[in-house]
C-alpha cells in the first residue's frame, strides 16, 4: 500500500504534483485512442462472414466497392483539414476557438464537395469504378461526408485531449453502423442497399454527434486566414493519406493479377499483418499532441524519450502476430490458399510496425513546422516502390512477396519522411539507434516468416517464443515507462 506524504508544515508551500512523463502520457492516452483506431479494422473482419452469408455474391461485390468509396471519400472531401485541426488547436494563435472554426468550415466544405461528386457521379463512376452510378455509390458518398465530419471532430477532440468522446464517435461509425446494416439486411431485404443504409446511418450519427460536441465546446472563430492556413497544412496530406490507404488495396490487386485470383488470400494476410501498424496509429493520436505541446527546443528530447518505448511496443506486437500467424490465419480461412501459405505474408507485413514508428516520429516534426507539401510526393513514391517490389517478389515467392512489398513501402516511408523532416524542421532530429530493439525485430520477423507452421516442434517453438516475447516485452515497457522523466 502506498503511504501518503505527510502534510507540509505550517507556512510551507504545498508540494506540486509530479507531471506524468511524455512516455506515460502516450501509453496511457494512446491505449484509449488505439481502441478507436483498431475498431474499424476489427469490425471489418468481424462483419465479413455475416455479410457474405446474408447477401448474394454480386451484392457483396457492391458492398466492397462502396466501402472503398467511403474510405477514400472522407479523406478527399475534407481536403486534409482533419490533419491540420489538432495542430491548429495546440500551436496556432487562434487556439481552441480557431480550431473549432476550422472544423465548422471544413464540415461545410466537405458537404459542398460531396454534393458536386453526387451530381457528377454518372460521369466518373463508370470511368473510375467500372460501374454505373447507382444507389449504393450515392449511399457511400453520404457515408463519406459523415465520416469527414467525424474525422474533423476527432481531430479537435485529440487536440483537446478528450479520448472518451473520440472513442465514442469511432464506435458509432465502425460498430453501430455495420450492426444496423446487418439488422436491416436480415429483416428487410438481403441487399447491398439495405446493409449500406445502416452503415450510412452510423457515419451520419457519428459525424453529427462530433460536430455537436465541437460546437458545444465554445465559440467558433472562423476566419479566412485560419482556414487558409489549415488548408496549406492539410491539403498536401490528401495524396499522402490516400496513398497509404491504397497501398493495401494495391497489394491485393498485385496478388490478384500475378497469382491468378489470390486477392482474397492477400487481403486476409494483410489485414492480419497490418494489425501492429494499426496499434501504432492509435498510439499516434496521443503521441502527436505530446510532441506539439513541447517547446520547439524540447521536441527532440521528447521524441528521444518516447520513440524507443513505442518502438518496443510495436515490435512486441508485430513479433507476436508473426509468431502466431499459423493460428491467426485460420480465423479467416481462404479458399484460394491453405493457411500455411499465408504465414510469410503475415509475418513480413507485421514487421512494418517498426519503420511505421520512425515515420510517425519524423512526421510529427513535419506537421509541427507546417511544411507538409513534401509528403504529397514522398508518400506516393514510397507506396509505388512497395507495389513495384511486390510485383517482382510475388512472381518468385508467392504471397510472401505481398507482405514484403508492404514492408518495403513502410521502410521507404520512414526513410523519406525522415529526410523531409531533416529538411524542414526547425531543429532536425535523428531517430535513435535502438540496436537491441532492432535486433529483436529482425529475429522475431524472420522467425515468424521461416519457422515451420505445422508439427509439434514448430508449435512449441512458436508458442514458446511468443510467450517469452510478450512477458519480456511487457516487463521492459513497464520498466522504461517507470524510469522516464516528466517533461520540463
Coordinates of C-alpha atoms in Angstrom, one line a residue:
X1 CA 0.0 0.0 0.0
X2 CA 1.3 3.5 -0.8
X3 CA 1.7 5.7 2.2
X4 CA 0.7 9.3 1.5
X5 CA 3.3 12.1 2.1
X6 CA 2.9 13.9 5.4
X7 CA 1.2 17.3 5.2
X8 CA 3.6 20.3 4.8
X9 CA 4.4 22.3 7.9
X10 CA 2.5 25.5 8.5
X11 CA 3.6 28.2 6.2
X12 CA 5.3 25.9 3.8
X13 CA 4.2 25.7 0.1
X14 CA 2.2 22.6 -0.8
X15 CA 4.1 20.1 -2.9
X16 CA 3.3 20.3 -6.6
X17 CA 2.1 17.0 -8.1
X18 CA 4.5 15.5 -10.5
X19 CA 3.6 15.7 -14.1
X20 CA 3.3 12.5 -16.0
X21 CA 6.2 11.8 -18.3
X22 CA 5.7 12.0 -22.1
X23 CA 6.0 8.2 -22.3
X24 CA 3.3 7.6 -19.7
X25 CA 1.0 10.1 -21.3
X26 CA 1.4 8.5 -24.7
X27 CA 0.9 4.9 -23.4
X28 CA -2.0 5.8 -21.2
X29 CA -4.0 8.0 -23.5
X30 CA -2.7 6.0 -26.5
X31 CA -4.4 2.8 -25.2
X32 CA -7.7 4.6 -25.4
X33 CA -7.1 6.0 -28.9
X34 CA -5.9 2.6 -30.1
X35 CA -9.4 1.2 -29.3
X36 CA -10.9 3.8 -31.6
X37 CA -8.3 3.2 -34.3
X38 CA -8.4 -0.6 -34.2
X39 CA -12.2 -0.6 -34.0
X40 CA -12.8 -0.2 -37.8
X41 CA -10.3 -2.9 -38.7
X42 CA -11.7 -5.4 -36.2
X43 CA -15.3 -4.5 -37.2
X44 CA -14.5 -5.1 -40.8
X45 CA -13.0 -8.6 -40.1
X46 CA -16.0 -9.4 -37.8
X47 CA -18.6 -8.3 -40.3
X48 CA -17.3 -10.0 -43.4
X49 CA -18.6 -13.5 -42.5
X50 CA -22.0 -12.2 -41.6
X51 CA -22.4 -10.0 -44.7
X52 CA -21.3 -12.7 -47.1
X53 CA -23.8 -15.1 -45.6
X54 CA -26.7 -12.6 -45.8
X55 CA -26.2 -11.2 -49.3
X56 CA -25.6 -12.7 -52.7
X57 CA -22.0 -12.6 -54.2
X58 CA -22.9 -9.8 -56.7
X59 CA -24.5 -7.8 -53.9
X60 CA -21.4 -8.2 -51.7
X61 CA -19.3 -7.0 -54.6
X62 CA -21.3 -3.8 -54.5
X63 CA -20.7 -3.6 -50.7
X64 CA -16.9 -4.0 -51.3
X65 CA -16.8 -1.2 -53.9
X66 CA -18.9 1.1 -51.8
X67 CA -16.7 0.5 -48.8
X68 CA -13.6 1.7 -50.8
X69 CA -15.6 4.8 -51.9
X70 CA -16.5 5.6 -48.3
X71 CA -12.8 5.3 -47.2
X72 CA -11.4 7.4 -50.0
X73 CA -14.3 9.9 -50.0
X74 CA -14.0 11.1 -46.4
X75 CA -10.3 11.7 -47.0
X76 CA -10.9 13.7 -50.2
X77 CA -13.9 15.8 -49.3
X78 CA -12.4 17.1 -46.0
X79 CA -9.3 18.3 -48.0
X80 CA -7.0 17.0 -45.3
X81 CA -8.3 19.6 -42.8
X82 CA -8.5 17.0 -40.1
X83 CA -4.7 16.7 -40.2
X84 CA -4.4 20.4 -39.5
X85 CA -7.1 20.9 -36.8
X86 CA -5.1 19.2 -33.9
X87 CA -2.0 21.3 -34.9
X88 CA -4.1 24.4 -35.0
X89 CA -5.6 23.8 -31.6
X90 CA -2.2 23.4 -29.9
X91 CA 0.2 25.6 -32.0
X92 CA -1.8 28.3 -33.8
X93 CA -2.6 31.6 -32.3
X94 CA -6.3 31.0 -32.8
X95 CA -6.1 28.1 -30.3
X96 CA -9.3 26.2 -29.5
X97 CA -11.7 28.8 -30.9
X98 CA -9.8 28.9 -34.2
X99 CA -9.7 25.1 -34.4
X100 CA -13.5 25.0 -33.8
X101 CA -13.8 27.5 -36.7
X102 CA -11.8 25.2 -39.0
X103 CA -14.0 22.2 -38.0
X104 CA -17.2 24.2 -38.9
X105 CA -15.7 25.5 -42.2
X106 CA -14.3 22.0 -43.0
X107 CA -17.7 20.4 -42.5
X108 CA -19.2 23.0 -44.9
X109 CA -16.5 22.4 -47.5
X110 CA -16.9 18.6 -47.2
X111 CA -20.7 18.9 -47.7
X112 CA -20.3 21.1 -50.7
X113 CA -17.7 18.8 -52.4
X114 CA -19.9 15.8 -51.7
X115 CA -22.8 17.5 -53.5
X116 CA -20.6 18.1 -56.5
X117 CA -19.4 14.5 -56.5
X118 CA -23.0 13.2 -56.3
X119 CA -24.1 15.4 -59.1
X120 CA -21.2 14.3 -61.4
X121 CA -21.4 10.7 -60.3
X122 CA -22.9 9.4 -63.6
X123 CA -19.8 10.7 -65.3
X124 CA -17.0 9.5 -63.0
X125 CA -18.4 6.3 -61.6
X126 CA -18.2 4.2 -64.8
X127 CA -14.8 5.6 -65.5
X128 CA -13.2 5.0 -62.1
X129 CA -15.3 2.2 -60.7
X130 CA -16.4 0.4 -63.8
X131 CA -19.9 0.6 -62.5
X132 CA -22.9 2.8 -63.2
X133 CA -23.7 5.5 -60.5
X134 CA -26.4 3.8 -58.5
X135 CA -28.0 4.0 -55.1
X136 CA -25.1 2.1 -53.5
X137 CA -22.5 4.6 -54.7
X138 CA -24.7 7.5 -53.6
X139 CA -25.0 6.0 -50.1
X140 CA -21.2 5.6 -50.0
X141 CA -20.8 9.3 -50.7
X142 CA -23.2 10.2 -47.9
X143 CA -21.4 7.9 -45.5
X144 CA -18.2 9.6 -46.7
X145 CA -19.3 13.1 -45.8
X146 CA -20.5 11.8 -42.4
X147 CA -17.0 10.2 -42.0
X148 CA -15.4 13.6 -42.9
X149 CA -17.4 15.4 -40.2
X150 CA -16.4 12.7 -37.7
X151 CA -12.7 13.0 -38.6
X152 CA -12.7 16.7 -38.2
X153 CA -14.4 16.4 -34.8
X154 CA -12.0 13.7 -33.7
X155 CA -9.0 15.9 -34.7
X156 CA -10.4 18.6 -32.4
X157 CA -11.0 16.2 -29.6
X158 CA -7.5 14.9 -30.0
X159 CA -6.2 18.4 -29.5
X160 CA -8.4 18.9 -26.5
X161 CA -7.2 15.6 -25.0
X162 CA -10.6 14.1 -24.8
X163 CA -10.2 10.4 -25.7
X164 CA -13.6 9.4 -24.3
X165 CA -15.7 11.2 -26.9
X166 CA -13.1 10.3 -29.6
X167 CA -13.7 6.6 -28.9
X168 CA -17.5 7.1 -28.8
X169 CA -17.5 8.5 -32.3
X170 CA -15.4 5.6 -33.6
X171 CA -17.8 3.1 -32.0
X172 CA -20.8 4.8 -33.6
X173 CA -19.3 4.7 -37.1
X174 CA -17.4 1.4 -37.1
X175 CA -19.6 -0.8 -34.9
X176 CA -23.1 0.7 -34.6
X177 CA -23.4 1.4 -38.3
X178 CA -22.4 -2.1 -39.6
X179 CA -24.6 -3.7 -36.9
X180 CA -27.6 -1.6 -38.0
X181 CA -26.8 -2.6 -41.6
X182 CA -26.8 -6.3 -40.7
X183 CA -30.2 -5.9 -38.9
X184 CA -31.7 -4.2 -42.0
X185 CA -30.3 -6.7 -44.4
X186 CA -31.7 -9.6 -42.3
X187 CA -35.1 -8.0 -41.5
X188 CA -35.9 -6.0 -44.6
X189 CA -34.0 -7.3 -47.7
X190 CA -30.7 -9.1 -48.1
X191 CA -29.3 -6.5 -50.4
X192 CA -26.3 -4.2 -50.6
X193 CA -28.6 -1.2 -50.3
X194 CA -30.1 -2.4 -47.0
X195 CA -26.7 -3.1 -45.5
X196 CA -25.2 0.2 -46.7
X197 CA -28.2 2.2 -45.3
X198 CA -27.2 1.0 -41.8
X199 CA -23.6 1.9 -42.5
X200 CA -24.6 5.4 -43.7
X201 CA -26.6 5.9 -40.5
X202 CA -23.6 5.1 -38.3
X203 CA -21.4 7.5 -40.1
X204 CA -24.0 10.3 -40.1
X205 CA -24.8 9.9 -36.4
X206 CA -21.1 9.8 -35.6
X207 CA -20.4 12.9 -37.7
X208 CA -23.4 14.9 -36.4
X209 CA -22.6 13.9 -32.8
X210 CA -19.0 15.0 -33.3
X211 CA -19.9 18.4 -34.7
X212 CA -22.3 18.9 -31.8
X213 CA -19.6 18.2 -29.3
X214 CA -17.3 20.7 -31.0
X215 CA -19.9 23.5 -31.3
X216 CA -20.9 23.0 -27.6
X217 CA -17.3 23.2 -26.5
X218 CA -17.3 27.0 -27.0
X219 CA -17.5 29.7 -29.6
X220 CA -16.0 29.1 -33.0
X221 CA -13.8 31.7 -34.7
X222 CA -13.9 31.1 -38.4
X223 CA -11.6 33.4 -40.4
X224 CA -10.4 33.1 -44.0
X225 CA -6.9 33.4 -42.7
X226 CA -7.3 30.5 -40.3
X227 CA -9.0 28.3 -42.9
X228 CA -6.3 29.1 -45.5
X229 CA -3.6 28.3 -43.0
X230 CA -5.3 25.0 -42.3
X231 CA -5.6 24.2 -46.0
X232 CA -2.0 25.0 -46.5
X233 CA -1.1 22.3 -44.0
X234 CA -3.9 19.8 -44.7
X235 CA -4.4 19.8 -48.4
X236 CA -0.9 18.3 -49.2
X237 CA -1.7 15.4 -46.9
X238 CA -4.6 14.2 -49.1
X239 CA -2.4 12.3 -51.6
X240 CA -0.3 11.2 -48.5
X241 CA -3.4 9.7 -46.8
X242 CA -4.9 8.3 -50.0
X243 CA -1.6 6.6 -50.9
X244 CA -1.4 4.9 -47.5
X245 CA -5.0 3.6 -47.8
X246 CA -4.4 2.5 -51.4
X247 CA -1.2 0.7 -50.5
X248 CA -3.2 -2.2 -49.1
X249 CA -5.7 -2.2 -52.0
X250 CA -2.9 -2.0 -54.5
X251 CA -1.1 -5.0 -52.9
X252 CA -4.4 -7.0 -53.1
X253 CA -4.6 -6.2 -56.8
X254 CA -1.0 -7.3 -57.3
X255 CA -1.7 -10.7 -55.7
X256 CA -4.9 -11.0 -57.7
X257 CA -3.2 -10.3 -61.0
X258 CA 0.2 -12.0 -60.5
X259 CA -1.1 -15.1 -58.6
X260 CA -4.3 -15.6 -60.7
X261 CA -7.1 -14.6 -58.3
X262 CA -5.3 -14.7 -54.9
X263 CA -6.6 -11.3 -54.0
X264 CA -8.8 -12.7 -51.2
X265 CA -5.9 -14.5 -49.6
X266 CA -3.7 -11.4 -49.8
X267 CA -6.5 -9.3 -48.2
X268 CA -6.7 -11.7 -45.3
X269 CA -2.9 -11.8 -44.8
X270 CA -2.5 -8.0 -45.0
X271 CA -5.5 -7.4 -42.7
X272 CA -3.9 -9.5 -40.0
X273 CA -0.4 -8.5 -40.6
X274 CA -1.2 -4.8 -40.5
X275 CA -2.6 -5.1 -37.0
X276 CA 0.6 -3.9 -35.3
X277 CA 0.7 -0.7 -37.5
X278 CA -3.0 -0.1 -36.6
X279 CA -1.9 -0.1 -32.9
X280 CA 1.0 2.4 -33.6
X281 CA -1.5 4.6 -35.4
X282 CA -3.7 4.5 -32.4
X283 CA -0.9 5.5 -30.1
X284 CA 0.0 8.3 -32.5
X285 CA -3.3 10.0 -31.6
X286 CA -1.9 10.6 -28.2
X287 CA 1.8 10.9 -29.3
X288 CA 1.4 13.8 -31.7
X289 CA -0.2 16.3 -29.2
X290 CA 2.5 15.5 -26.7
X291 CA 5.2 16.5 -29.2
X292 CA 3.2 19.5 -30.4
X293 CA 2.8 20.8 -26.8
X294 CA 6.5 20.6 -26.1
X295 CA 8.6 23.8 -26.7
X296 CA 10.5 23.6 -30.1
X297 CA 13.8 23.1 -28.3
X298 CA 12.3 20.2 -26.3
X299 CA 10.6 18.2 -29.1
X300 CA 13.8 16.3 -30.0
X301 CA 14.2 15.3 -26.3
X302 CA 10.5 14.2 -26.1
X303 CA 11.0 12.1 -29.3
X304 CA 14.2 10.6 -27.9
X305 CA 12.2 9.6 -24.7
X306 CA 9.1 8.3 -26.4
X307 CA 10.3 6.7 -29.6
X308 CA 12.2 3.7 -28.0
X309 CA 9.3 2.6 -25.9
X310 CA 6.7 3.0 -28.6
X311 CA 9.0 1.1 -31.0
X312 CA 9.4 -1.7 -28.4
X313 CA 5.6 -1.9 -28.0
X314 CA 5.3 -2.1 -31.8
X315 CA 8.0 -4.9 -32.1
X316 CA 6.4 -7.0 -29.3
X317 CA 3.0 -6.8 -31.0
X318 CA 4.4 -7.4 -34.5
X319 CA 6.5 -10.3 -33.3
X320 CA 3.5 -11.8 -31.6
X321 CA 1.5 -11.6 -34.8
X322 CA 4.3 -13.1 -36.8
X323 CA 4.9 -16.0 -34.5
X324 CA 1.2 -16.7 -34.0
X325 CA 0.4 -16.3 -37.7
X326 CA -0.3 -20.0 -38.3
X327 CA -3.3 -19.8 -35.9
X328 CA -4.4 -16.3 -36.7
X329 CA -4.8 -17.0 -40.4
X330 CA -7.2 -19.9 -39.5
X331 CA -9.6 -17.4 -38.1
X332 CA -10.5 -16.3 -41.6
X333 CA -9.6 -19.3 -43.9
X334 CA -9.2 -18.6 -47.6
X335 CA -10.4 -20.8 -50.3
X336 CA -7.6 -19.5 -52.6
X337 CA -4.7 -20.7 -50.5
X338 CA -4.2 -23.0 -47.5
X339 CA -3.3 -21.2 -44.2
X340 CA 0.3 -22.3 -44.3
X341 CA 0.9 -20.2 -47.5
X342 CA -0.3 -17.0 -45.8
X343 CA 2.1 -17.1 -42.9
X344 CA 5.2 -15.5 -44.5
X345 CA 3.0 -12.6 -45.8
X346 CA 1.5 -12.0 -42.4
X347 CA 5.0 -12.1 -40.7
X348 CA 6.5 -9.6 -43.2
X349 CA 3.6 -7.3 -43.2
X350 CA 3.6 -7.2 -39.4
X351 CA 7.3 -6.2 -39.5
X352 CA 6.3 -2.9 -41.0
X353 CA 5.3 -1.8 -37.4
X354 CA 8.9 -0.7 -36.6
X355 CA 9.5 1.6 -39.6
X356 CA 6.0 2.9 -39.1
X357 CA 7.1 4.3 -35.7
X358 CA 10.1 6.1 -37.2
X359 CA 7.8 7.5 -40.0
X360 CA 5.3 8.8 -37.4
X361 CA 8.0 10.3 -35.2
X362 CA 9.6 12.3 -38.1
X363 CA 6.1 13.2 -39.3
X364 CA 5.3 15.0 -36.0
X365 CA 8.1 17.5 -36.6
X366 CA 7.0 18.0 -40.2
X367 CA 3.4 18.8 -39.1
X368 CA 4.6 20.9 -36.2
X369 CA 6.5 23.0 -38.7
X370 CA 3.5 23.1 -41.1
X371 CA 5.6 22.1 -44.1
X372 CA 3.6 19.1 -45.3
X373 CA 4.0 19.7 -49.1
X374 CA 6.9 17.2 -49.4
X375 CA 4.7 14.5 -48.0
X376 CA 2.5 14.7 -51.1
X377 CA 5.5 13.5 -53.1
X378 CA 7.4 11.2 -50.6
X379 CA 4.5 9.0 -49.6
X380 CA 3.2 8.2 -53.1
X381 CA 6.8 7.4 -54.1
X382 CA 7.3 5.0 -51.1
X383 CA 4.0 3.3 -51.9
X384 CA 4.7 3.0 -55.6
X385 CA 8.1 1.4 -54.8
X386 CA 6.4 -1.0 -52.4
X387 CA 4.0 -2.1 -55.1
X388 CA 6.8 -2.5 -57.6
X389 CA 8.7 -4.7 -55.1
X390 CA 5.6 -6.7 -54.5
X391 CA 5.2 -7.3 -58.3
X392 CA 8.8 -8.5 -58.6
X393 CA 8.8 -10.6 -55.4
X394 CA 5.4 -12.2 -55.7
X395 CA 6.2 -13.7 -59.0
X396 CA 9.1 -15.7 -57.3
X397 CA 7.8 -16.1 -53.7
X398 CA 4.0 -16.1 -53.9
X399 CA 2.1 -14.3 -51.2
X400 CA 5.2 -13.7 -49.2
X401 CA 6.1 -11.1 -51.8
X402 CA 2.9 -9.2 -51.0
X403 CA 4.0 -8.9 -47.3
X404 CA 7.5 -7.9 -48.4
X405 CA 6.0 -5.2 -50.6
X406 CA 4.1 -3.7 -47.6
X407 CA 7.3 -3.8 -45.5
X408 CA 9.3 -2.1 -48.3
X409 CA 6.7 0.7 -48.5
X410 CA 7.0 1.4 -44.8
X411 CA 10.8 1.3 -44.7
X412 CA 10.9 3.8 -47.6
X413 CA 8.2 5.9 -45.9
X414 CA 10.4 6.1 -42.7
X415 CA 13.5 7.0 -44.7
X416 CA 11.8 9.6 -46.9
X417 CA 9.8 11.2 -44.1
X418 CA 12.9 11.5 -42.0
X419 CA 14.7 13.1 -45.0
X420 CA 11.7 15.6 -45.3
X421 CA 11.9 16.2 -41.6
X422 CA 15.6 16.9 -41.7
X423 CA 14.9 19.4 -44.4
X424 CA 12.0 21.4 -42.9
X425 CA 12.1 21.0 -39.1
X426 CA 13.3 23.9 -37.0
X427 CA 15.6 21.5 -35.1
X428 CA 16.3 18.4 -37.3
X429 CA 16.1 15.1 -35.4
X430 CA 17.7 11.7 -36.0
X431 CA 15.8 8.6 -34.8
X432 CA 17.6 6.8 -32.0
X433 CA 19.7 3.7 -32.9
X434 CA 17.8 1.3 -30.6
X435 CA 20.2 -1.6 -31.5
X436 CA 18.7 -4.2 -29.1
X437 CA 15.1 -3.5 -30.3
X438 CA 16.2 -3.6 -34.0
X439 CA 17.9 -7.0 -33.4
X440 CA 14.8 -8.3 -31.6
X441 CA 12.6 -7.0 -34.5
X442 CA 14.8 -8.8 -37.1
X443 CA 14.8 -12.0 -35.1
X444 CA 11.1 -12.3 -34.5
X445 CA 10.2 -11.2 -38.0
X446 CA 12.5 -13.8 -39.6
X447 CA 11.4 -16.5 -37.2
X448 CA 7.7 -15.7 -37.9
X449 CA 8.3 -15.9 -41.7
X450 CA 10.6 -19.0 -41.9
X451 CA 9.8 -21.3 -38.9
X452 CA 7.7 -24.3 -39.9
X453 CA 3.9 -23.8 -39.4
X454 CA 3.0 -27.4 -38.6
X455 CA 4.2 -30.1 -36.3
X456 CA 4.7 -30.4 -32.5
X457 CA 8.2 -29.0 -32.5
X458 CA 7.2 -25.9 -34.6
X459 CA 4.1 -25.3 -32.4
X460 CA 6.2 -25.5 -29.3
X461 CA 8.9 -23.2 -30.7
X462 CA 6.4 -20.6 -32.0
X463 CA 4.2 -20.5 -28.8
X464 CA 7.2 -20.5 -26.5
X465 CA 8.8 -17.6 -28.4
X466 CA 5.6 -15.7 -28.4
X467 CA 5.0 -16.1 -24.7
X468 CA 8.7 -15.1 -23.9
X469 CA 8.4 -12.1 -26.2
X470 CA 5.1 -11.0 -24.6
X471 CA 6.2 -11.4 -21.0
X472 CA 9.7 -9.9 -21.6
X473 CA 8.3 -7.1 -23.7
X474 CA 5.7 -6.1 -21.1
X475 CA 8.3 -6.1 -18.3
X476 CA 10.6 -4.0 -20.4
X477 CA 7.9 -1.5 -21.4
X478 CA 6.9 -1.1 -17.7
X479 CA 10.5 -0.5 -16.7
X480 CA 11.1 2.1 -19.3
X481 CA 7.8 3.9 -18.6
X482 CA 8.6 4.0 -14.8
X483 CA 12.1 5.3 -15.5
X484 CA 11.0 8.0 -17.9
X485 CA 11.1 11.5 -16.5
X486 CA 8.4 14.1 -16.7
X487 CA 8.8 16.9 -19.3
X488 CA 10.3 20.1 -18.0

